[in-house]
Every structure is written in structure tokens, then in C-alpha cells.
mmCIF file of C-alpha atoms and ligand atoms in Angstrom:
data_model
loop_
_atom_site.group_PDB
_atom_site.id
_atom_site.type_symbol
_atom_site.label_atom_id
_atom_site.label_comp_id
_atom_site.label_asym_id
_atom_site.label_seq_id
_atom_site.Cartn_x
_atom_site.Cartn_y
_atom_site.Cartn_z
ATOM 1 C CA MET A 1 -91.559 25.125 73.840
ATOM 2 C CA LYS A 2 -89.290 25.402 70.837
ATOM 3 C CA LEU A 3 -85.725 26.609 71.296
ATOM 4 C CA GLY A 4 -86.345 29.920 69.477
ATOM 5 C CA GLU A 5 -89.177 30.868 71.825
ATOM 6 C CA ILE A 6 -87.150 29.961 74.908
ATOM 7 C CA ILE A 7 -84.243 32.104 73.751
ATOM 8 C CA GLN A 8 -86.573 35.033 73.051
ATOM 9 C CA LYS A 9 -88.126 34.800 76.505
ATOM 10 C CA ASP A 10 -84.719 34.488 78.190
ATOM 11 C CA LYS A 11 -83.418 37.550 76.355
ATOM 12 C CA LYS A 12 -86.446 39.552 77.494
ATOM 13 C CA TYR A 13 -86.788 38.504 81.138
ATOM 14 C CA TYR A 14 -83.522 37.035 82.427
ATOM 15 C CA MET A 15 -80.661 39.251 83.602
ATOM 16 C CA ASN A 16 -78.059 39.169 80.890
ATOM 17 C CA THR A 17 -75.184 37.736 82.929
ATOM 18 C CA PHE A 18 -74.581 34.878 80.491
ATOM 19 C CA GLY A 19 -74.754 36.724 77.155
ATOM 20 C CA ASP A 20 -75.273 34.496 74.142
ATOM 21 C CA ARG A 21 -75.371 31.033 75.643
ATOM 22 C CA VAL A 22 -74.721 27.843 73.709
ATOM 23 C CA PRO A 23 -77.929 27.655 71.609
ATOM 24 C CA VAL A 24 -79.469 24.534 73.077
ATOM 25 C CA CYS A 25 -81.977 23.693 75.810
ATOM 26 C CA PHE A 26 -81.920 20.249 77.402
ATOM 27 C CA THR A 27 -85.074 18.527 78.491
ATOM 28 C CA HIS A 28 -83.775 15.302 79.987
ATOM 29 C CA GLY A 29 -80.795 13.024 80.268
ATOM 30 C CA ARG A 30 -79.708 9.516 81.095
ATOM 31 C CA GLY A 31 -76.180 8.494 82.037
ATOM 32 C CA ILE A 32 -73.772 10.622 80.039
ATOM 33 C CA LEU A 33 -76.425 11.411 77.401
ATOM 34 C CA LEU A 34 -78.515 14.587 77.237
ATOM 35 C CA TYR A 35 -81.504 15.325 74.969
ATOM 36 C CA ASP A 36 -82.658 18.746 73.753
ATOM 37 C CA THR A 37 -85.977 20.347 72.824
ATOM 38 C CA GLU A 38 -85.383 19.509 69.161
ATOM 39 C CA GLY A 39 -84.849 15.810 69.818
ATOM 40 C CA ASN A 40 -81.046 15.759 69.458
ATOM 41 C CA GLU A 41 -78.790 13.537 71.579
ATOM 42 C CA TYR A 42 -75.532 14.834 73.133
ATOM 43 C CA HIS A 43 -72.610 13.227 74.954
ATOM 44 C CA ASP A 44 -72.022 15.179 78.132
ATOM 45 C CA PHE A 45 -68.301 15.558 78.893
ATOM 46 C CA PHE A 46 -68.699 18.617 81.102
ATOM 47 C CA ALA A 47 -71.265 17.377 83.646
ATOM 48 C CA GLY A 48 -72.744 20.828 84.263
ATOM 49 C CA ILE A 49 -69.280 22.066 85.359
ATOM 50 C CA ALA A 50 -68.181 18.995 87.346
ATOM 51 C CA VAL A 51 -71.561 18.629 89.059
ATOM 52 C CA SER A 52 -73.368 15.599 87.583
ATOM 53 C CA ALA A 53 -70.865 13.059 88.913
ATOM 54 C CA LEU A 54 -73.301 10.148 88.568
ATOM 55 C CA GLY A 55 -74.424 11.286 85.131
ATOM 56 C CA HIS A 56 -78.065 12.211 84.541
ATOM 57 C CA SER A 57 -81.159 10.605 86.114
ATOM 58 C CA HIS A 58 -79.145 8.157 88.215
ATOM 59 C CA SER A 59 -81.782 6.000 89.913
ATOM 60 C CA VAL A 60 -80.203 6.167 93.391
ATOM 61 C CA LEU A 61 -80.188 9.991 93.326
ATOM 62 C CA VAL A 62 -83.624 10.300 91.718
ATOM 63 C CA ASN A 63 -85.157 7.918 94.269
ATOM 64 C CA ALA A 64 -83.480 9.661 97.195
ATOM 65 C CA ILE A 65 -84.837 13.046 96.086
ATOM 66 C CA CYS A 66 -88.355 11.745 95.300
ATOM 67 C CA GLU A 67 -88.718 9.730 98.495
ATOM 68 C CA GLN A 68 -87.398 12.515 100.713
ATOM 69 C CA ALA A 69 -89.539 15.151 98.965
ATOM 70 C CA LYS A 70 -92.641 13.102 99.775
ATOM 71 C CA LYS A 71 -91.694 13.033 103.462
ATOM 72 C CA LEU A 72 -90.021 16.329 104.412
ATOM 73 C CA ILE A 73 -88.246 18.887 102.234
ATOM 74 C CA HIS A 74 -87.299 21.471 104.818
ATOM 75 C CA CYS A 75 -87.682 22.184 108.511
ATOM 76 C CA SER A 76 -84.684 24.491 109.320
ATOM 77 C CA SER A 77 -81.726 23.770 111.536
ATOM 78 C CA LEU A 78 -83.699 24.960 114.553
ATOM 79 C CA TYR A 79 -84.385 21.212 114.832
ATOM 80 C CA TYR A 80 -82.258 18.081 114.640
ATOM 81 C CA ILE A 81 -82.073 16.622 111.120
ATOM 82 C CA GLU A 82 -81.286 12.932 110.660
ATOM 83 C CA GLN A 83 -80.076 13.275 107.057
ATOM 84 C CA GLN A 84 -77.802 16.196 108.017
ATOM 85 C CA ALA A 85 -76.183 14.164 110.795
ATOM 86 C CA ASN A 86 -75.796 11.165 108.467
ATOM 87 C CA LEU A 87 -74.194 13.119 105.608
ATOM 88 C CA ALA A 88 -71.828 14.860 108.049
ATOM 89 C CA GLU A 89 -70.848 11.454 109.451
ATOM 90 C CA LEU A 90 -70.267 10.059 105.946
ATOM 91 C CA ILE A 91 -67.925 12.955 105.070
ATOM 92 C CA VAL A 92 -66.050 12.746 108.384
ATOM 93 C CA LYS A 93 -65.590 8.963 108.169
ATOM 94 C CA ASN A 94 -64.117 9.275 104.659
ATOM 95 C CA SER A 95 -61.935 12.384 105.043
ATOM 96 C CA CYS A 96 -59.527 14.127 107.400
ATOM 97 C CA ALA A 97 -62.307 16.366 108.789
ATOM 98 C CA ASP A 98 -63.804 16.040 112.274
ATOM 99 C CA ARG A 99 -66.876 18.239 111.757
ATOM 100 C CA VAL A 100 -68.970 19.578 108.892
ATOM 101 C CA PHE A 101 -71.318 22.523 108.266
ATOM 102 C CA PHE A 102 -73.646 22.600 105.241
ATOM 103 C CA ALA A 103 -74.174 25.636 103.015
ATOM 104 C CA ASN A 104 -75.887 25.932 99.622
ATOM 105 C CA SER A 105 -73.014 26.513 97.206
ATOM 106 C CA GLY A 106 -69.262 26.521 96.825
ATOM 107 C CA ALA A 107 -68.914 30.254 97.355
ATOM 108 C CA GLU A 108 -70.949 30.021 100.530
ATOM 109 C CA ALA A 109 -68.864 27.121 101.837
ATOM 110 C CA ASN A 110 -65.746 29.218 101.156
ATOM 111 C CA GLU A 111 -67.270 32.210 102.968
ATOM 112 C CA GLY A 112 -67.729 29.871 105.909
ATOM 113 C CA ALA A 113 -64.090 28.768 105.668
ATOM 114 C CA ILE A 114 -62.916 32.398 105.674
ATOM 115 C CA LYS A 115 -65.098 33.218 108.683
ATOM 116 C CA LEU A 116 -63.955 30.110 110.549
ATOM 117 C CA ALA A 117 -60.256 30.861 109.970
ATOM 118 C CA ARG A 118 -60.626 34.400 111.313
ATOM 119 C CA LEU A 119 -62.760 33.297 114.234
ATOM 120 C CA TYR A 120 -60.336 30.553 115.238
ATOM 121 C CA PHE A 121 -57.600 33.111 115.883
ATOM 122 C CA ARG A 122 -59.935 35.698 117.406
ATOM 123 C CA LYS A 123 -61.088 33.156 119.973
ATOM 124 C CA LYS A 124 -57.465 32.440 120.814
ATOM 125 C CA GLY A 125 -57.077 36.165 121.542
ATOM 126 C CA LEU A 126 -55.230 36.772 118.244
ATOM 127 C CA SER A 127 -57.710 39.151 116.619
ATOM 128 C CA GLU A 128 -54.930 40.781 114.571
ATOM 129 C CA LYS A 129 -54.771 37.613 112.441
ATOM 130 C CA TYR A 130 -57.320 38.048 109.656
ATOM 131 C CA GLU A 131 -55.476 38.084 106.312
ATOM 132 C CA ILE A 132 -55.757 35.212 103.859
ATOM 133 C CA ILE A 133 -53.250 34.447 101.136
ATOM 134 C CA THR A 134 -54.609 32.882 97.941
ATOM 135 C CA LEU A 135 -53.115 32.059 94.538
ATOM 136 C CA ASP A 136 -53.025 33.895 91.215
ATOM 137 C CA ASN A 137 -55.552 32.423 88.768
ATOM 138 C CA SER A 138 -57.529 30.825 91.568
ATOM 139 C CA PHE A 139 -61.320 30.721 91.629
ATOM 140 C CA HIS A 140 -63.234 30.701 94.895
ATOM 141 C CA GLY A 141 -66.708 31.974 93.965
ATOM 142 C CA ARG A 142 -68.791 35.033 93.103
ATOM 143 C CA THR A 143 -69.739 36.564 96.460
ATOM 144 C CA LEU A 144 -67.955 39.750 97.529
ATOM 145 C CA ALA A 145 -65.482 38.005 99.843
ATOM 146 C CA THR A 146 -64.858 35.109 97.468
ATOM 147 C CA ILE A 147 -64.182 37.374 94.451
ATOM 148 C CA ALA A 148 -61.607 39.114 96.647
ATOM 149 C CA ALA A 149 -60.117 35.684 97.378
ATOM 150 C CA THR A 150 -60.208 34.788 93.671
ATOM 151 C CA GLY A 151 -56.977 35.516 91.799
ATOM 152 C CA GLN A 152 -58.519 36.762 88.546
ATOM 153 C CA GLU A 153 -59.049 40.440 87.857
ATOM 154 C CA LYS A 154 -61.928 39.867 85.434
ATOM 155 C CA TYR A 155 -64.213 38.818 88.289
ATOM 156 C CA GLN A 156 -63.133 41.690 90.533
ATOM 157 C CA LYS A 157 -62.627 44.901 88.637
ATOM 158 C CA GLN A 158 -66.308 45.884 88.314
ATOM 159 C CA TYR A 159 -66.880 45.541 92.048
ATOM 160 C CA CYS A 160 -64.125 47.571 93.629
ATOM 161 C CA PRO A 161 -63.434 48.371 96.372
ATOM 162 C CA LEU A 162 -62.833 44.698 97.078
ATOM 163 C CA THR A 163 -63.354 43.100 100.469
ATOM 164 C CA PRO A 164 -59.958 43.781 102.057
ATOM 165 C CA LYS A 165 -57.277 41.488 103.460
ATOM 166 C CA PHE A 166 -56.756 38.954 100.712
ATOM 167 C CA SER A 167 -53.329 38.818 99.084
ATOM 168 C CA LYS A 168 -52.133 36.793 96.090
ATOM 169 C CA VAL A 169 -49.041 34.776 95.254
ATOM 170 C CA PRO A 170 -48.114 32.691 92.166
ATOM 171 C CA ILE A 171 -48.844 28.966 92.193
ATOM 172 C CA ASN A 172 -46.009 26.540 93.011
ATOM 173 C CA ASP A 173 -43.712 29.310 94.296
ATOM 174 C CA ILE A 174 -42.944 28.579 97.937
ATOM 175 C CA ALA A 175 -40.567 31.535 98.348
ATOM 176 C CA ALA A 176 -43.303 33.950 97.236
ATOM 177 C CA LEU A 177 -45.661 32.420 99.786
ATOM 178 C CA GLU A 178 -43.119 32.635 102.558
ATOM 179 C CA ASN A 179 -42.497 36.306 101.731
ATOM 180 C CA ALA A 180 -46.211 37.088 101.743
ATOM 181 C CA ILE A 181 -46.851 35.730 105.231
ATOM 182 C CA ASN A 182 -46.881 38.430 107.921
ATOM 183 C CA GLU A 183 -48.157 38.869 111.481
ATOM 184 C CA HIS A 184 -51.704 39.423 110.175
ATOM 185 C CA THR A 185 -51.871 36.227 108.106
ATOM 186 C CA CYS A 186 -54.389 33.692 109.434
ATOM 187 C CA ALA A 187 -54.565 31.236 106.532
ATOM 188 C CA VAL A 188 -53.476 30.119 103.097
ATOM 189 C CA MET A 189 -56.353 29.069 100.825
ATOM 190 C CA LEU A 190 -55.825 27.194 97.563
ATOM 191 C CA GLU A 191 -57.282 24.682 95.129
ATOM 192 C CA PRO A 192 -55.086 21.542 94.984
ATOM 193 C CA ILE A 193 -55.824 21.618 91.255
ATOM 194 C CA GLN A 194 -57.064 24.959 89.925
ATOM 195 C CA GLY A 195 -60.142 24.291 87.829
ATOM 196 C CA GLU A 196 -61.824 27.337 86.392
ATOM 197 C CA SER A 197 -58.610 29.009 85.214
ATOM 198 C CA GLY A 198 -57.637 26.038 83.058
ATOM 199 C CA VAL A 199 -56.687 22.955 85.118
ATOM 200 C CA ASN A 200 -53.428 23.922 86.842
ATOM 201 C CA PRO A 201 -52.198 21.343 89.380
ATOM 202 C CA THR A 202 -50.063 22.287 92.367
ATOM 203 C CA THR A 203 -46.915 20.180 92.617
ATOM 204 C CA MET A 204 -46.227 17.572 95.284
ATOM 205 C CA GLU A 205 -43.138 19.464 96.445
ATOM 206 C CA TYR A 206 -45.111 22.718 96.752
ATOM 207 C CA MET A 207 -48.026 21.210 98.676
ATOM 208 C CA ARG A 208 -45.702 19.572 101.192
ATOM 209 C CA ALA A 209 -43.746 22.809 101.609
ATOM 210 C CA VAL A 210 -46.987 24.799 102.044
ATOM 211 C CA ARG A 211 -48.130 22.428 104.797
ATOM 212 C CA ASP A 212 -44.772 22.676 106.564
ATOM 213 C CA LEU A 213 -44.738 26.454 106.238
ATOM 214 C CA CYS A 214 -48.272 26.804 107.654
ATOM 215 C CA ASP A 215 -47.292 24.604 110.614
ATOM 216 C CA LYS A 216 -44.097 26.565 111.181
ATOM 217 C CA LYS A 217 -45.893 29.927 111.075
ATOM 218 C CA GLY A 218 -48.915 28.718 113.064
ATOM 219 C CA ILE A 219 -51.456 29.549 110.343
ATOM 220 C CA LEU A 220 -54.263 27.488 108.839
ATOM 221 C CA LEU A 221 -54.291 25.696 105.502
ATOM 222 C CA ILE A 222 -57.602 25.741 103.620
ATOM 223 C CA PHE A 223 -58.208 23.653 100.506
ATOM 224 C CA ASP A 224 -60.994 24.634 98.142
ATOM 225 C CA GLU A 225 -62.037 21.195 96.876
ATOM 226 C CA VAL A 226 -65.307 22.465 95.397
ATOM 227 C CA GLN A 227 -64.264 21.263 91.945
ATOM 228 C CA CYS A 228 -61.415 18.793 92.497
ATOM 229 C CA GLY A 229 -63.033 16.944 95.417
ATOM 230 C CA LEU A 230 -65.405 13.965 95.462
ATOM 231 C CA GLY A 231 -63.616 11.517 93.194
ATOM 232 C CA ARG A 232 -63.034 13.835 90.257
ATOM 233 C CA THR A 233 -59.228 13.528 90.262
ATOM 234 C CA GLY A 234 -59.030 9.776 90.837
ATOM 235 C CA LYS A 235 -59.033 10.014 94.632
ATOM 236 C CA LEU A 236 -61.968 10.946 96.832
ATOM 237 C CA PHE A 237 -60.269 14.247 97.711
ATOM 238 C CA GLY A 238 -57.627 16.162 95.782
ATOM 239 C CA TYR A 239 -55.408 16.514 98.867
ATOM 240 C CA GLN A 240 -54.991 12.714 99.012
ATOM 241 C CA HIS A 241 -52.661 12.895 95.993
ATOM 242 C CA TYR A 242 -50.168 14.917 98.004
ATOM 243 C CA GLY A 243 -49.964 13.182 101.360
ATOM 244 C CA VAL A 244 -50.895 16.421 103.130
ATOM 245 C CA GLU A 245 -54.066 17.281 105.033
ATOM 246 C CA PRO A 246 -55.699 20.715 105.261
ATOM 247 C CA ASP A 247 -57.138 22.177 108.481
ATOM 248 C CA ILE A 248 -60.255 23.213 106.578
ATOM 249 C CA PHE A 249 -61.627 22.136 103.202
ATOM 250 C CA THR A 250 -64.747 22.939 101.225
ATOM 251 C CA LEU A 251 -66.941 20.883 98.912
ATOM 252 C CA ALA A 252 -69.910 21.678 96.684
ATOM 253 C CA LYS A 253 -70.432 21.024 92.955
ATOM 254 C CA ALA A 254 -70.764 17.214 92.771
ATOM 255 C CA LEU A 255 -71.825 16.655 96.382
ATOM 256 C CA ALA A 256 -75.562 16.289 95.715
ATOM 257 C CA GLY A 257 -75.280 15.705 91.957
ATOM 258 C CA GLY A 258 -76.920 19.034 91.056
ATOM 259 C CA PHE A 259 -79.112 19.611 94.065
ATOM 260 C CA PRO A 260 -77.660 22.778 95.652
ATOM 261 C CA ILE A 261 -75.380 22.088 98.610
ATOM 262 C CA GLY A 262 -71.968 23.136 99.894
ATOM 263 C CA ALA A 263 -69.939 21.740 102.760
ATOM 264 C CA LEU A 264 -67.447 23.375 105.092
ATOM 265 C CA CYS A 265 -65.306 20.646 106.626
ATOM 266 C CA ALA A 266 -62.707 21.164 109.370
ATOM 267 C CA LYS A 267 -60.502 19.398 111.838
ATOM 268 C CA GLU A 268 -60.619 19.973 115.550
ATOM 269 C CA PRO A 269 -59.750 22.229 117.254
ATOM 270 C CA VAL A 270 -60.419 24.602 114.321
ATOM 271 C CA ALA A 271 -64.022 23.424 113.835
ATOM 272 C CA GLY A 272 -64.705 24.121 117.509
ATOM 273 C CA ALA A 273 -64.216 27.853 116.973
ATOM 274 C CA PHE A 274 -67.793 27.971 115.672
ATOM 275 C CA GLU A 275 -70.035 28.192 118.725
ATOM 276 C CA PRO A 276 -73.802 28.712 118.906
ATOM 277 C CA GLY A 277 -74.788 31.832 116.970
ATOM 278 C CA ASP A 278 -71.486 32.256 115.094
ATOM 279 C CA HIS A 279 -72.701 31.000 111.723
ATOM 280 C CA GLY A 280 -75.921 29.792 110.132
ATOM 281 C CA SER A 281 -78.020 29.147 107.029
ATOM 282 C CA THR A 282 -81.765 28.874 106.434
ATOM 283 C CA PHE A 283 -81.618 26.238 103.696
ATOM 284 C CA GLY A 284 -78.180 24.795 104.466
ATOM 285 C CA GLY A 285 -78.236 21.092 105.296
ATOM 286 C CA ASN A 286 -81.963 20.591 104.902
ATOM 287 C CA PRO A 287 -83.385 17.053 104.683
ATOM 288 C CA LEU A 288 -83.773 17.099 100.893
ATOM 289 C CA ALA A 289 -80.280 18.436 100.099
ATOM 290 C CA CYS A 290 -78.663 16.021 102.539
ATOM 291 C CA SER A 291 -80.616 13.023 101.221
ATOM 292 C CA ALA A 292 -79.351 13.887 97.756
ATOM 293 C CA GLY A 293 -75.829 14.282 99.168
ATOM 294 C CA ILE A 294 -75.928 10.907 100.905
ATOM 295 C CA ALA A 295 -77.129 9.243 97.682
ATOM 296 C CA VAL A 296 -74.302 10.752 95.613
ATOM 297 C CA LEU A 297 -71.436 10.436 98.077
ATOM 298 C CA SER A 298 -72.302 6.865 99.093
ATOM 299 C CA THR A 299 -72.534 5.893 95.408
ATOM 300 C CA ILE A 300 -69.149 7.497 94.633
ATOM 301 C CA ILE A 301 -67.629 5.566 97.548
ATOM 302 C CA ASN A 302 -69.436 2.226 97.174
ATOM 303 C CA GLU A 303 -69.007 2.000 93.402
ATOM 304 C CA ASN A 304 -65.365 3.125 93.538
ATOM 305 C CA LEU A 305 -66.028 5.944 91.101
ATOM 306 C CA SER A 306 -62.714 7.574 92.122
ATOM 307 C CA ASP A 307 -60.942 4.498 90.776
ATOM 308 C CA ASN A 308 -62.960 4.698 87.588
ATOM 309 C CA ALA A 309 -61.993 8.374 87.260
ATOM 310 C CA ALA A 310 -58.314 7.421 87.669
ATOM 311 C CA GLU A 311 -58.506 4.556 85.196
ATOM 312 C CA VAL A 312 -60.478 6.292 82.441
ATOM 313 C CA GLY A 313 -58.474 9.495 83.000
ATOM 314 C CA ASN A 314 -55.167 7.639 82.598
ATOM 315 C CA TYR A 315 -56.508 5.942 79.502
ATOM 316 C CA PHE A 316 -57.287 9.374 78.033
ATOM 317 C CA PHE A 317 -53.870 10.819 78.949
ATOM 318 C CA GLU A 318 -52.083 7.807 77.363
ATOM 319 C CA LYS A 319 -54.115 8.048 74.148
ATOM 320 C CA MET A 320 -53.553 11.790 73.939
ATOM 321 C CA GLU A 321 -49.787 11.364 74.315
ATOM 322 C CA VAL A 322 -49.887 9.458 71.001
ATOM 323 C CA ILE A 323 -52.437 11.675 69.243
ATOM 324 C CA LYS A 324 -50.616 14.843 70.295
ATOM 325 C CA LYS A 325 -47.781 13.961 67.913
ATOM 326 C CA ASP A 326 -50.104 14.358 64.916
ATOM 327 C CA TYR A 327 -51.489 17.683 66.130
ATOM 328 C CA PRO A 328 -48.772 20.188 67.007
ATOM 329 C CA ILE A 329 -51.513 22.668 67.889
ATOM 330 C CA ILE A 330 -51.893 20.697 71.146
ATOM 331 C CA LYS A 331 -49.389 22.274 73.508
ATOM 332 C CA GLU A 332 -50.169 20.304 76.654
ATOM 333 C CA VAL A 333 -52.675 17.820 78.047
ATOM 334 C CA ARG A 334 -52.796 18.095 81.832
ATOM 335 C CA GLY A 335 -54.783 17.334 84.953
ATOM 336 C CA LYS A 336 -55.580 14.330 87.092
ATOM 337 C CA GLY A 337 -58.250 11.674 86.679
ATOM 338 C CA LEU A 338 -61.289 13.210 85.008
ATOM 339 C CA MET A 339 -60.248 16.828 85.610
ATOM 340 C CA ILE A 340 -58.575 17.479 82.289
ATOM 341 C CA GLY A 341 -57.303 20.518 80.396
ATOM 342 C CA ILE A 342 -55.992 20.636 76.850
ATOM 343 C CA GLU A 343 -53.939 23.738 76.099
ATOM 344 C CA PHE A 344 -53.479 24.761 72.478
ATOM 345 C CA SER A 345 -50.563 26.753 71.147
ATOM 346 C CA LYS A 346 -53.043 29.123 69.445
ATOM 347 C CA PRO A 347 -56.259 30.817 70.675
ATOM 348 C CA VAL A 348 -58.523 28.176 69.113
ATOM 349 C CA ALA A 349 -60.275 26.728 72.180
ATOM 350 C CA LYS A 350 -63.622 28.424 71.512
ATOM 351 C CA ILE A 351 -63.772 27.390 67.870
ATOM 352 C CA VAL A 352 -62.672 23.830 68.704
ATOM 353 C CA ASN A 353 -65.354 23.692 71.393
ATOM 354 C CA LYS A 354 -67.976 24.992 68.946
ATOM 355 C CA LYS A 355 -67.076 22.371 66.343
ATOM 356 C CA ILE A 356 -67.148 19.644 68.969
ATOM 357 C CA PHE A 357 -70.585 20.882 70.043
ATOM 358 C CA GLU A 358 -71.748 20.640 66.424
ATOM 359 C CA LYS A 359 -70.795 16.954 66.649
ATOM 360 C CA LYS A 360 -73.050 16.757 69.732
ATOM 361 C CA TYR A 361 -70.331 16.529 72.368
ATOM 362 C CA LEU A 362 -70.335 18.928 75.330
ATOM 363 C CA LEU A 363 -67.054 20.321 76.682
ATOM 364 C CA GLY A 364 -65.968 23.609 78.240
ATOM 365 C CA THR A 365 -63.230 26.191 77.749
ATOM 366 C CA SER A 366 -61.038 28.429 79.851
ATOM 367 C CA GLY A 367 -59.826 31.628 78.223
ATOM 368 C CA GLU A 368 -58.956 31.441 74.522
ATOM 369 C CA SER A 369 -56.606 28.488 74.422
ATOM 370 C CA ILE A 370 -57.715 25.872 76.956
ATOM 371 C CA LEU A 371 -60.326 23.164 76.502
ATOM 372 C CA ARG A 372 -61.730 21.621 79.694
ATOM 373 C CA ILE A 373 -63.051 18.083 80.028
ATOM 374 C CA LEU A 374 -65.037 17.168 83.172
ATOM 375 C CA PRO A 375 -67.215 14.162 82.358
ATOM 376 C CA PRO A 376 -69.489 12.309 84.787
ATOM 377 C CA LEU A 377 -67.424 9.881 86.895
ATOM 378 C CA ILE A 378 -69.411 6.920 85.511
ATOM 379 C CA ILE A 379 -67.837 7.339 82.089
ATOM 380 C CA THR A 380 -66.290 4.327 80.294
ATOM 381 C CA LYS A 381 -63.207 3.957 78.085
ATOM 382 C CA LYS A 382 -65.531 3.401 75.148
ATOM 383 C CA ASP A 383 -67.213 6.754 75.839
ATOM 384 C CA MET A 384 -63.734 8.318 75.928
ATOM 385 C CA ASP A 385 -62.880 6.743 72.557
ATOM 386 C CA GLY A 386 -65.930 8.546 71.164
ATOM 387 C CA LEU A 387 -64.647 11.888 72.392
ATOM 388 C CA ILE A 388 -61.097 11.229 71.193
ATOM 389 C CA ASN A 389 -62.377 10.457 67.667
ATOM 390 C CA VAL A 390 -64.454 13.619 67.585
ATOM 391 C CA LEU A 391 -61.557 15.697 68.908
ATOM 392 C CA ALA A 392 -59.200 14.267 66.280
ATOM 393 C CA GLU A 393 -61.694 14.996 63.474
ATOM 394 C CA VAL A 394 -62.157 18.568 64.638
ATOM 395 C CA LEU A 395 -58.423 19.193 65.050
ATOM 396 C CA LYS A 396 -57.816 17.870 61.536
ATOM 397 C CA ASP A 397 -60.161 20.622 60.289
ATOM 398 C CA ILE A 398 -58.469 23.269 62.415
ATOM 399 C CA ASN A 399 -54.961 22.274 61.353
ATOM 400 C CA ASN A 400 -55.869 22.498 57.670
HETATM 401 C C1 PLP B 501 -67.294 26.419 91.154
HETATM 402 C C2 PLP B 501 -66.286 26.753 92.187
HETATM 403 C C3 PLP B 501 -66.588 27.590 93.278
HETATM 404 C C4 PLP B 501 -67.903 28.302 93.401
HETATM 405 O O1 PLP B 501 -68.969 27.438 93.604
HETATM 406 P P1 PLP B 501 -70.468 27.985 93.451
HETATM 407 O O2 PLP B 501 -71.304 26.796 93.840
HETATM 408 O O3 PLP B 501 -70.646 28.423 92.040
HETATM 409 O O4 PLP B 501 -70.616 29.119 94.404
HETATM 410 C C5 PLP B 501 -65.614 27.794 94.234
HETATM 411 N N1 PLP B 501 -64.412 27.207 94.136
HETATM 412 C C6 PLP B 501 -64.084 26.411 93.118
HETATM 413 C C7 PLP B 501 -62.733 25.770 93.078
HETATM 414 C C8 PLP B 501 -65.005 26.159 92.097
HETATM 415 O O5 PLP B 501 -64.663 25.391 91.045
#
């Protein structure tokens, strides 16, 4: 079908939650390249929102999905599942977690984390501990509990009354956190690097103080690593930058390279609070999703894609330090590894993004003044040079 027809059909039949989308429809991809219905080629520097970590059509992932689909797609967790056990083992052996539960998305993994935190205290006879403190400008998903956990009014205001017992504090403010903790608090939940709201890293000092505070107050620390986990920041998990470990963390986006999956990961004894019947999922952890997950995670680990993310990310940050001097409209370039935000001093992010798209490069934005870059982890320095050239050309136009 031609693009015009597809748009017409979408406008007629699909719920209008996305408004006017970027006017393109991709048919296939390879590596960091994507191709559309009109035969154009694009450089993908957004990876479907930090999902396509191995790029597009990676042979290991494609083979894993095809081979598993021929054998068994689904059977339900009423039965033992080899791939589910293997993916759980792979996560446990490479992280601080002792046990894993598979869901189908990031929001669902976070719902599981919220349930587990409450249940852990209930089973200790502390059923008055149910409140969770999260951060301003956080993003934890689109379900009713996770929008309540999210620190952004735009996702919440249409759905009031919100699921109760989530409170918010500013990022990197340990005194505010300490003040917010009360006898009902069961956990603090945060993204080590906030993604959706514009790439805002927590500081080393803050993360260490948060861990100490949680230990002192006897409450759990939950990290939402849905976006920053799995090699994106230059380490396999975001928390590894800080020398602190969470009691619970969640994964999703990149885990199966675009096949839907989420993971709730926890240390003992917290993980042990889930007993038979306490939680479940029909699709979660099925053979196909877990085969895809094993293919992606083992490739990230075996091919040291975290190191590549660190190296190419640093290369970008160094180049931008120089380029920034010529473009005062760039206020700040921040992030870690291949989780990058460029903040402008004026609300030009959308127009910059549009002009970059016209040059067949795909990026994302956050609000009016932040450009987000989340390329596949297989990206090279040469690919980055391509983006930097395009960005410089576009900014020259904008400055004039
Ligand atoms: C994307 C994201 C989510 C939500 O994941 P879904 O798979 O869309 O439900 C949650 N937390 C963070 C940090 C995210 O970036």
C-alpha cells in the first residue's frame, strides 16, 4: 500500500491516541537502516524508543524467533518452560537479582514491582506499609498504577482519581526524600537515568544516599531500568554506574529486541514474597518471547555491546563539546553511553527533529526543547559522524 492510503485507513479505524504521526511507514530494516513504503532509506537513531538494541533484522534474533515459532509459540505457565528458565538464569547470572518474573511490557513489570513491594511487607505482618515514593518527571508506564507512579501531570490529569499512595519528590534532593518517608512508606522507585522526560541522570552522591536511607528506614529500593537497562548506558544495568544495588529492578524495552516482554527482577528475600497464586500472566514468559530475550541478551553480553555503547557514546559527547561552541542554541548535551539528550536554550526541538527527519535521520524529542538520541547499540563511530554532520547542518539553518 502507498503511504497516503495507509494514513487514510489509520485515521478512520485506529483510535486517535497518536494524533498526526511522523508521515512515514517502514517496511523493513537492516542494521541501523530502515526503508519505507516509498523506497527511502533512513538512519535509525531512536531504535523504536530504545527497543531495537541489535538494530533491525539481526540474524541471531530473527533465527531465534523463526526457529522457536516453528516449534512452540505458547503453552502458558501452567507448565514448565525451558526458555523461561534459561532467560531467568541469564538475567540472574549477570545482575544483582536472585529471581525473575516475566511480564509483557515495562508498565506491567512495574506493576509487578509495586505489588511485590507491598506484599513483602504484608507478609512480614507490616500491612500498613504500602506507599511508594517516586520522582518528579519520572515515567513508569501507562497503566492506572504506573501513571500514578509517574511524576508527570500530563499523563495523569485525564484519569483522576489516581490510584492512591504514590508521592513525589524532586530528583537528586536527598533531604526531600528523607522528609517524604513516613511509617506507611514501603519503597522508593526511580529511574537511575530518567528517559522519557528528557534524559536526566541521578547523581552518584544521591544514589548512594538513597540506598543508605532505604537501608536505615527498612524500606525497599526499586529501580525502573526499562529504558536505561540492558547496555544502553555503557554498562549492562544503569545501577552499575553508581556502585549501589536495588532490591527490585524492572526491564523491558530492549530485552527481546521488539518482541513484547518485561521482566521483574528481585533479590531474596524480597522475591520470595511472591508465593503460588500471588501474581501471574497468560502470555508472560512464553517460549517465543523468552527465546527472543535469550537471543538479544546473550548477544548484548557476548558481543560487549555495553562497551560499544560507552565508547561510541563518549565519542559523541567529546565531539559535541567542540561543536557546541559554534552553536550557542545548544544548552547542554547530557546522558550516559547511548542514552543521550540535547537541550536547547529555545523551544526548537520539534523543528530540529523535523529537519533531521527530512535528511532521513530518525531521532526523538522530549517536550519543546530536548532532542533524544537512542540508537541501536551496534552503532559505529562512523554512523555517529553521519548524525553529527546532519545535526550541524540543521542547526546552521536554525541559527540563521
Ligand atoms: C517505556 C518505559 C516504561 C513503560 O514501558 P511500556 O513497555 O511502554 O509499558 C516504563 N518505564 C520506563 C523508564 C520507560 O522508559
